[in-house]
Amino acid sequence: MDLQFSSRSFLAAHAPYDKSTAVVIGCPLDSTSSFRSGTRFAPQAIRDASWGLETYSLLSNKDLDDLEICDAGDILLPQVNVEGALELIQGYLETVIRAKKFPILLGGEHLISLSAVRALIKYYPNLLVIQLDAHADLRQEYLGDILSHATVMRRIADILGGENICQLGIRSGTKEEIQAARIMGSLAQVPETLQRAAGRPVYLTVDLDVLDPAVAPGVGTPEPGGLTFVECITLISQLSSLRVIGFDVVELSPPYDPTQQSVMAAAKLIRELILHFCPANTLR
């Protein structure tokens, strides 16, 4: 597997791969971004911004230095071959999963979540996906493509069944998407999500546009009316009892983030996700 080693790792992610319990993987896919491209620059921007944070979190009372995290760099992806790029991500993830390490994916556009599900379902047949997002992403096709950031959750539903998806924070979608979500029962509140996910392996995908544009304007498709940063962390804390086996953060677009407000929010969010969900020893 070809990985491009980054000039700077994510904060405190300095453990050797063979001794690590969690692995940061950059997935700079930016092939189907339709409104504001630039997500391919996000993994390195997030790494750079993370060094402006402390390893210790007042919010969780935990410290990144207490974990064994490896930053594996970025997967070299062919932007003109979407399926080929997805297969490369899936292949590397399967290697990480077989080694019983916790995958942390830095997008990149949201389509990378499809690779994660394709990899995880082979090892966790009872997988449930929790999506934090402004958009339903349930279109059958978008601009003639069935593989798109706008269709990713429909493709995941094709694999898992819509009943195995919980969508939180959704505030935008076509009439057909919202009807499909209601039929599948994927639109959920936190209590229902906790009940459905109890005892099951969970993959968490976080589209940064779940945050309000006042908090994170530098995203691929900003949508007014979103969560504050504190509301998002509170939501994550409410999910912290779940058996999360990996997560991604996607859709940051650094070219639209001139003040670096969005990338700092992304880096801090990732720190909190790591501290809430990463195991101290081996994958749960």
XYZ file of C-alpha atoms in Angstrom:
284
model
C 0.000 0.000 0.000
C 1.419 3.387 -1.016
C 1.292 5.981 1.731
C 2.713 9.465 1.597
C 4.361 10.281 4.887
C 3.353 13.669 6.174
C 5.780 16.369 7.160
C 3.945 16.584 10.459
C 1.882 13.990 12.295
C -1.321 14.583 14.209
C -0.740 15.836 17.747
C 0.845 13.133 19.961
C 0.465 10.484 17.229
C 4.092 9.395 17.413
C 3.870 5.709 18.375
C 5.416 3.134 16.019
C 2.785 1.278 14.009
C 3.512 -2.110 15.589
C 3.085 -0.704 19.109
C 0.058 1.463 18.391
C -3.547 0.827 19.335
C -4.949 3.507 17.002
C -3.861 4.672 13.551
C -4.470 8.056 11.925
C -4.931 7.655 8.171
C -5.193 10.576 5.771
C -7.658 9.974 2.936
C -7.353 13.061 0.696
C -10.118 12.101 -1.726
C -11.536 15.136 -3.538
C -13.005 13.605 -6.678
C -16.745 14.310 -6.441
C -16.797 17.563 -4.459
C -19.439 19.539 -6.306
C -19.829 22.920 -4.604
C -16.512 23.824 -2.963
C -13.598 21.508 -3.630
C -10.367 21.415 -1.659
C -10.971 18.570 0.783
C -7.782 16.900 -0.453
C -5.837 19.524 1.499
C -7.633 18.782 4.763
C -5.613 15.893 6.260
C -2.359 17.846 6.374
C -4.103 21.068 7.422
C -5.714 19.226 10.336
C -2.366 17.775 11.391
C -0.716 21.190 11.297
C -3.546 22.806 13.270
C -3.556 20.071 15.909
C -0.206 21.282 17.216
C -1.927 24.439 18.414
C -3.854 22.304 20.917
C -2.884 20.768 24.225
C -2.731 16.995 24.443
C -4.888 17.221 27.585
C -8.604 17.915 27.321
C -10.528 19.687 30.047
C -13.715 18.423 28.428
C -12.917 14.728 28.869
C -10.208 14.930 31.560
C -8.021 12.705 29.389
C -4.681 13.142 27.646
C -3.540 12.034 24.196
C -0.118 11.252 25.639
C -1.686 8.345 27.526
C -2.585 6.615 24.240
C -0.424 4.805 21.695
C -1.387 6.488 18.418
C 0.419 6.158 15.102
C 0.034 8.576 12.203
C 0.479 6.474 9.063
C 0.408 9.442 6.682
C -1.843 9.858 3.650
C -2.925 7.163 1.223
C -1.884 8.114 -2.302
C -5.172 8.245 -4.197
C -5.968 8.498 -7.929
C -8.414 11.415 -8.004
C -9.626 10.525 -11.509
C -10.522 6.940 -10.532
C -13.073 7.069 -7.729
C -13.647 3.320 -7.386
C -9.910 2.716 -7.516
C -9.366 5.259 -4.747
C -12.087 3.671 -2.628
C -10.496 0.248 -3.081
C -7.116 1.570 -1.951
C -8.649 3.039 1.210
C -10.560 -0.174 1.881
C -7.456 -2.303 1.422
C -5.401 -0.298 3.868
C -8.235 -0.233 6.389
C -8.562 -4.003 6.247
C -4.876 -4.261 7.143
C -5.422 -1.961 10.122
C -8.543 -3.826 11.249
C -6.862 -7.228 11.031
C -4.093 -5.856 13.238
C -6.813 -4.955 15.780
C -6.053 -1.251 15.630
C -8.565 1.588 15.863
C -8.844 3.508 12.548
C -9.040 7.309 12.570
C -9.739 8.625 9.065
C -9.034 12.213 8.062
C -10.954 13.209 4.955
C -11.200 14.142 2.302
C -14.711 14.106 0.994
C -17.473 12.084 2.631
C -17.294 9.241 0.133
C -14.361 7.771 2.098
C -16.887 6.485 4.648
C -18.062 3.953 2.069
C -14.593 2.383 2.055
C -14.651 2.181 5.840
C -17.984 0.369 5.851
C -16.900 -1.993 3.072
C -13.858 -2.917 5.158
C -15.535 -3.141 8.557
C -18.564 -5.185 7.500
C -16.263 -8.128 6.726
C -15.219 -8.283 10.372
C -18.277 -6.801 12.098
C -21.441 -8.157 10.424
C -23.629 -6.448 13.030
C -22.169 -3.021 12.220
C -24.197 0.144 12.821
C -23.216 3.529 11.387
C -23.893 6.810 13.161
C -23.723 9.870 10.909
C -23.357 13.428 12.214
C -24.105 15.664 9.251
C -26.124 18.571 7.923
C -27.115 16.614 4.808
C -28.858 13.283 4.411
C -26.518 12.172 1.573
C -29.142 9.641 0.464
C -29.452 10.454 -3.226
C -29.535 7.519 -5.626
C -27.218 9.449 -7.938
C -25.832 12.955 -8.169
C -24.767 14.667 -11.391
C -24.946 11.285 -13.078
C -22.711 9.513 -10.550
C -23.796 6.827 -8.094
C -20.532 7.285 -6.164
C -20.574 10.800 -4.731
C -20.367 12.694 -1.479
C -24.115 13.240 -1.969
C -24.889 9.507 -2.339
C -22.555 8.027 0.259
C -25.198 7.130 2.848
C -27.431 5.551 0.173
C -24.505 3.339 -0.863
C -23.881 2.486 2.798
C -27.582 1.686 3.210
C -27.277 -0.644 0.212
C -24.692 -2.608 2.217
C -26.071 -2.428 5.758
C -29.760 -1.741 5.274
C -31.186 1.623 6.266
C -32.251 0.296 9.652
C -28.554 0.057 10.569
C -27.900 3.765 10.084
C -28.632 6.535 12.589
C -28.520 10.075 11.198
C -28.116 12.960 13.647
C -28.062 16.683 12.902
C -29.693 16.390 9.465
C -31.206 19.680 8.335
C -31.018 19.502 4.545
C -31.953 17.099 1.780
C -34.209 16.639 -1.201
C -37.818 15.641 -0.687
C -36.959 12.160 -1.962
C -33.999 11.832 0.424
C -36.023 12.760 3.483
C -38.830 10.423 2.442
C -36.278 7.627 2.037
C -34.786 8.401 5.451
C -38.222 8.261 7.069
C -39.013 4.955 5.379
C -35.669 3.494 6.484
C -36.042 4.952 9.952
C -32.541 6.405 9.796
C -33.414 9.879 11.097
C -32.879 9.488 14.810
C -32.611 11.277 18.130
C -29.929 10.499 20.705
C -32.034 8.242 22.999
C -33.151 6.100 20.054
C -29.589 5.964 18.738
C -28.252 4.774 22.090
C -30.924 2.094 22.232
C -30.294 0.840 18.686
C -26.511 0.886 19.075
C -26.305 -0.754 22.491
C -23.901 -3.695 22.439
C -23.168 -3.337 18.726
C -19.996 -2.279 16.903
C -20.436 1.317 15.739
C -18.666 3.309 13.043
C -19.006 7.066 13.507
C -18.794 9.420 10.546
C -18.694 13.156 11.199
C -19.219 15.609 8.362
C -17.843 18.907 9.618
C -20.852 20.718 8.163
C -22.893 19.366 11.064
C -21.441 22.445 12.755
C -22.986 25.818 12.033
C -21.119 27.877 9.411
C -20.479 30.453 12.130
C -18.306 27.786 13.778
C -16.906 26.030 10.696
C -17.410 28.022 7.481
C -14.638 26.226 5.585
C -16.496 23.118 4.493
C -17.540 21.668 1.164
C -21.238 22.459 1.542
C -22.024 24.828 4.444
C -25.568 24.718 5.782
C -26.949 27.358 8.194
C -28.675 26.265 11.380
C -26.096 23.803 12.662
C -24.606 22.827 15.978
C -22.300 24.957 18.048
C -18.989 23.353 18.961
C -20.147 22.797 22.539
C -23.385 21.198 21.337
C -21.392 18.849 19.116
C -19.070 17.816 21.955
C -22.088 17.299 24.212
C -23.583 15.021 21.564
C -20.350 13.056 21.319
C -20.248 12.727 25.101
C -23.769 11.310 25.019
C -22.508 8.621 22.630
C -19.365 7.828 24.623
C -20.775 4.658 26.187
C -21.088 3.031 22.759
C -18.672 0.498 21.288
C -17.235 2.754 18.603
C -14.667 0.838 16.535
C -13.510 3.672 14.282
C -14.440 7.111 13.002
C -13.845 9.661 10.286
C -14.060 13.438 10.054
C -14.727 14.680 6.536
C -15.528 17.624 4.249
C -13.155 20.264 5.620
C -12.086 22.486 2.704
C -9.033 24.560 3.710
C -9.178 26.916 0.674
C -12.442 28.277 2.129
C -11.013 28.655 5.635
C -8.761 31.743 5.447
C -8.821 32.393 9.211
C -8.229 28.690 10.046
C -11.304 28.773 12.273
C -12.719 25.624 10.692
C -9.513 23.596 10.745
C -8.984 24.415 14.422
C -12.522 23.228 15.138
C -11.817 20.046 13.167
C -8.555 19.352 14.989
C -10.112 19.902 18.399
C -13.109 17.776 17.469
C -10.795 14.952 16.412
C -8.891 15.231 19.679
C -12.165 14.851 21.581
C -13.288 11.923 19.424
C -9.988 10.162 20.064
C -10.193 10.728 23.804
C -13.830 9.636 23.970
C -13.566 6.495 21.840
C -10.025 5.240 21.290
C -9.171 2.183 23.372
C -6.182 2.268 25.678
C -5.000 -1.196 24.662
C -6.601 -3.026 21.730
C -9.674 -2.610 19.572
C -12.799 -3.369 21.567
